[in-house]
Amino acid sequence: MTDFYQVLDPKGQLLEDTRNQISEETMLKMYGNMVIVRAFDRKSIHLQRQGRMGTYAPFEGQEASQVGSAMALLPGDWLFPTYRDHAASIVHGQSMTRVFLYWMGHMDGSISPSDRHIMPPCVPIATQMVHAVGTAWASKRKGEPHVSLAYFGDGAGSEGDFHEALNMAGVFKTPTIFFCQNNGYAISVPFSQQSASRTVAQRASAYDIPGVRIDGNDIFAVWLTVKAAMERATAGLGPTLIEAVTYRYGAHTTADDPKKYRDQERLAEEWRSERDPVQRLKVYLEQSGLWNEWKETALQTKVAEQIEAALIEAESYPKSQAADMFKHVYEVPSWMVEEQQKDAIVPEGKRGVLA
Amino acid sequence: MTDFYQVLDPKGQLLEDTRNQISEETMLKMYGNMVIVRAFDRKSIHLQRQGRMGTYAPFEGQEASQVGSAMALLPGDWLFPTYRDHAASIVHGQSMTRVFLYWMGHMDGSISPSDRHIMPPCVPIATQMVHAVGTAWASKRKGEPHVSLAYFGDGAGSEGDFHEALNMAGVFKTPTIFFCQNNGYAISVPFSQQSASRTVAQRASAYDIPGVRIDGNDIFAVWLTVKAAMERATAGLGPTLIEAVTYRYGAHTTADDPKKYRDQERLAEEWRSERDPVQRLKVYLEQSGLWNEWKETALQTKVAEQIEAALIEAESYPKSQAADMFKHVYEVPSWMVEEQQKDAIVPEGKRGVLA
Amino acid sequence: MSRKLSMIQAISEALDQKLADDNRVMLLGEDIGVNGGVFRATEGLFEKYGRERIVDTPLAEAGIIGSAIGLGMNGMIPVVEIQFLAFIYPGFEQIVSHAARMRYRTRGQYHVPMVIRTPFGAGIRGPELHSESVESFFAHVPGLKVVVPSTPFDAKGLLISAIEDPDPVIFLEPTKLYRAFKEEVPEELYRVPIGKARVIREGSHLSIFAWGAMIRVAEEAAQQLERERGWLCEVVDLRSISPLDRDAILASVKKTGRALVVHEAHKTAGMGAEIISIINDEALLYLKAPVKRVTGYDVPVPQFAIEDDYLPTVARVKQGIVETIQY
Amino acid sequence: MSRKLSMIQAISEALDQKLADDNRVMLLGEDIGVNGGVFRATEGLFEKYGRERIVDTPLAEAGIIGSAIGLGMNGMIPVVEIQFLAFIYPGFEQIVSHAARMRYRTRGQYHVPMVIRTPFGAGIRGPELHSESVESFFAHVPGLKVVVPSTPFDAKGLLISAIEDPDPVIFLEPTKLYRAFKEEVPEELYRVPIGKARVIREGSHLSIFAWGAMIRVAEEAAQQLERERGWLCEVVDLRSISPLDRDAILASVKKTGRALVVHEAHKTAGMGAEIISIINDEALLYLKAPVKRVTGYDVPVPQFAIEDDYLPTVARVKQGIVETIQY
Ligand SMILES: Cc1ncc(C[n+]2csc(CCOP(=O)(O)OP(=O)(O)O)c2C)c(N)n1
Ligand SMILES: Cc1ncc(C[n+]2csc(CCOP(=O)(O)OP(=O)(O)O)c2C)c(N)n1
Ligand SMILES: [Mg+2]
Ligand SMILES: [Mg+2]
């Protein structure tokens, strides 16, 4: 676990001097973001249990990876999240309201804010990686200084699309950042059984592109590494593969039971108590005199309010309707779509009674 | 080009003493096999030009790679050729007759000899690589000491199936040998544009499996490397990736014109005159007193006769018939197959005249 | 002897019994080992048969299906689980260009006795791409068989037939029915033949052809219309999508003169069209009205908040029946 | 002004003109650059537009199609060449799960103005998997359009429409027709609308629906039967497989009362079934006989020595017509 790049160790001690690289403001923002997304995550699990949301994929434990990487991005950069990367989406500008809507199965749940490029959560594993090659390629062709960052998991590294994406990005030197959160598991399958290789990062050598293995629970390491990759990318030097070593404390999704495949209590507890990303930044900020309990309380209150407001907004958002299903299949609807729409909007009570 | 394993240099000089590793008999067989497959290849191009065969994929220049690797195999080993690896198939026991039939579009062209496992030439790129994981896995489960060897090209290394095959073989330590003939081109695309990496062999490090780059025009290096990979494989140590650097002198297929994408005359001439696999072994054998012009003449005569005999057999083989199309779709034909067969065998003259 | 089992239990039992029965049977898939499968179809099998036979694979569908092809060619009987139907696409080439053709290309020398099991269909409030029903893709591929059970009994018997079938079988399990109800399932190994439909409700006014989760919708509609109007609709569970049981289709429609197909899949180029064509070919003159299709719409399966609006409902089926009978 | 061009020349010209017309257009594919494409569709374009716009890609169809999706979402108009239709399968997931759904998932915010061109169909003595016609796969996927030209004129006009279409279009080029004949093709940019069939031969006795290389077979059969028996068969070139031109199908069959579909694809779950179903839905009572399907068989496309036996022939079409008219 130690052969990775780390800046802020688990005890909250700085291993290298980053003061002129990361401003205090940024650090505070990092902390604030991690706190809010963690609260969001817990709220979502709660909502799912109450039946107010569908199956949900939690990310607690992975906050540093997602928040640090997304915070490094600029507004014009393209973000390709998986189903587990709502923290990253929120940080890049997605509203919590919309993320709630997504998990409520609402049709409007994967719309990007119009001044951002936040792609819908990608469900089929690794498929988004090639899209991020394409969007980055287009940015490059247009001369826009933007990167495309694709999130993926350790399991995704086994799919063919991972390979094709890295190779193509390497060949065309697209400004793509491949950001792997190696949380040790693809659902139940541990990385040791997932892959013949010991790390994900080493796979970069198969494409002669840089591969960096970092402590994914160290938000400074994450942020600095992504910043460096962005520089390379926009300088025309091509893609970078980043492997952020992290852990999900909870279940794969709310439909999953991690006790079936790992010593959940011991392992999750160990990660949480020894390597938690939020706690370590908090310790550092406190030690640096940037944070205290008073601020913490204020933040927690604000966060709870924000989440509550987003939830209220989501729950009072106009419900998806049958007619929504027929929109946006094509720019101009086909005759099938038009005609079937008429059939679909017959109220249920009016059916089967024509006689 | 020099950072690869070489035993017999282009001038026919031994770089390492292999006398107790490769018997004289084997060397003579290597030579004989290379001579016959080269003649077969030229004959096939000729037949295609005469319209006696369909589009054909020649391999001249790649004889050492194919012959050396296939000769290393034992009869029970599984061979997965592409459309360009008929030399390997022939050496492993496929009849030239059947290879002719294949390129004549005959339905019986891809039947393996019953005492061998020679798969049909694989057309969709890289897809056979995963089959070779499966057959090897089964051999291992059954406790049979057999390997599965999959041929593929430098272009195939870009496909997702390449990646999935290597990873799975690595995870399950299947006795699979992945034998890449890097002939520098995927049709017109040079390897430098195909891949972000400088070599194919280096990709092995992405799976923590051995990757070996060898002179694919040096049949000794090929044979020894495959033998070593077979030992590893059958000892339960898992797969090996071999990259044999070679060159096809001619067109991708008879439908291709290499002049469109490379300085064909200069390059092919250079490879042929400076690095030919057949010539270098011949020089070595002559210098070792194992070969002379008299033997050469006898061999050439024999080879021509054998090819002629195979061709006669192929051309007098019973023609494929419409009914063949309905066989072997399932073990027990579906009603569609049964019924449509009746329709298909109506003689053309008898159609449309019922009235 | 028999006891009441849910469909998932019946599937699990079929796997267990075939594993016990035939040492060549191997299960491959993501999370099927220690975890017992995301729907628990393989629960307990890892402990019983070990990691050699119950294989947690890497996340690589082409790799899984492709290596299963190799396993099958070399003497094993691979039973692959794909986590959800849409995740079969990365392995589509392996299925279409290899599994379906290996027997053909080698003139019977090699064959692929593989089963690919996968949950399919909507109605479980799943996220995107967890609710597809694209059975017609596979029905268009010669060399494959496609099977869909709608009851625990059929699930066990059809799965055993599929595993024993020497050719590749796509075995589609209606996710919605996994735990929907239990029924008596015999303890022993038994087979339900592939290619045979089952009339689950006799009738004379109209024939409903359906499969999987739509059977329950069809039955309910039929029952209601019997109560409400005295119409007797015959409900035929096709069970095999490829090959279709043409004789059963024709026998029913020749009797009733009216027919309706219900499927979750998109209407255009779905299996409803093929069933209509079979009727057109051989029973056109028996038809008193056009054959109706009540199907999923020609739109991507929507997010789950409105998936019920996408799916054929009892009301839509009833409306279709009324229109067909009063044509 | 116009000159006589072959279909491949017309395609090449459409690409050239759209490249000149719109800087966002980019071509991607294997061997399309320096080599000009294995069928020479892109000959000369690399020299003219450079490596930024005419891109020789690695051999990776998921990578090509997937990155084209990204290119399309970010302002480019990617035109992908897949070397032969069967080699689209590695990219099948990208097409079905992404290209077809991006507009839908993002509620119109992003869309994929991509064209995937690929030669398809048999009859050129190609090796295995060089002769597939699986258009119904794509027709079953909402969000895609599927187009097949049968003449140089249509090829140019449809390809221009496809490139200008804001949604993903699968553009299937009948390999057999690439150089089969030449016809007058206007020099300027013009459009042939997607979704519109063309009646290429009027008739009153029977309607033949076909597309691609089968048009010539259908026409020949129609001509022979006119000569031999005085029957006038209407031949309708559907041109768009998705969406089908329902109005044209119905108009023709309501006039003739008899119909026959010809396609190279396998019969079961092929587009013939969908066409029959459209007729069943809306014109059943006009039918004087079952609609006939003359199609490829439900077997893998065989090796080329007997591919002609697999394909619908003039004789088979004629037999189908006779059977339908004399039903
Ligand atoms: C192509 C495909 N196959 C299977 C699945 C089912 N599935 C969803 S998440 C998952 C595990 C992914 O693991 P990893 O890539 O490590 O990401 P993580 O869930 O740990 O964030 C699987 C198998 C899928 N979504 N897509
Ligand atoms: C999946 C797939 N895509 C495209 C093709 C068309 N194709 C046939 S051979 C070839 C090039 C293969 O190059 P390489 O792997 O280097 O093998 P070589 O031909 O040089 O032996 C291509 C693109 C194919 N057969 N399969
Ligand atoms: Mg993971
Ligand atoms: Mg090559």
CSV table of C-alpha atoms and ligand atoms in Angstrom, one decimal, chain A residues 154 183 185-186, ligand 3:
chain,number,residue,atom,x,y,z
A,154,ASP,CA,-10.3,-1.3,-10.4
A,183,ASN,CA,-11.2,0.7,-3.9
A,185,TYR,CA,-13.2,-4.4,-5.0
A,186,ALA,CA,-15.4,-4.8,-8.0
E,3,MG,MG,-13.8,-1.1,-7.3
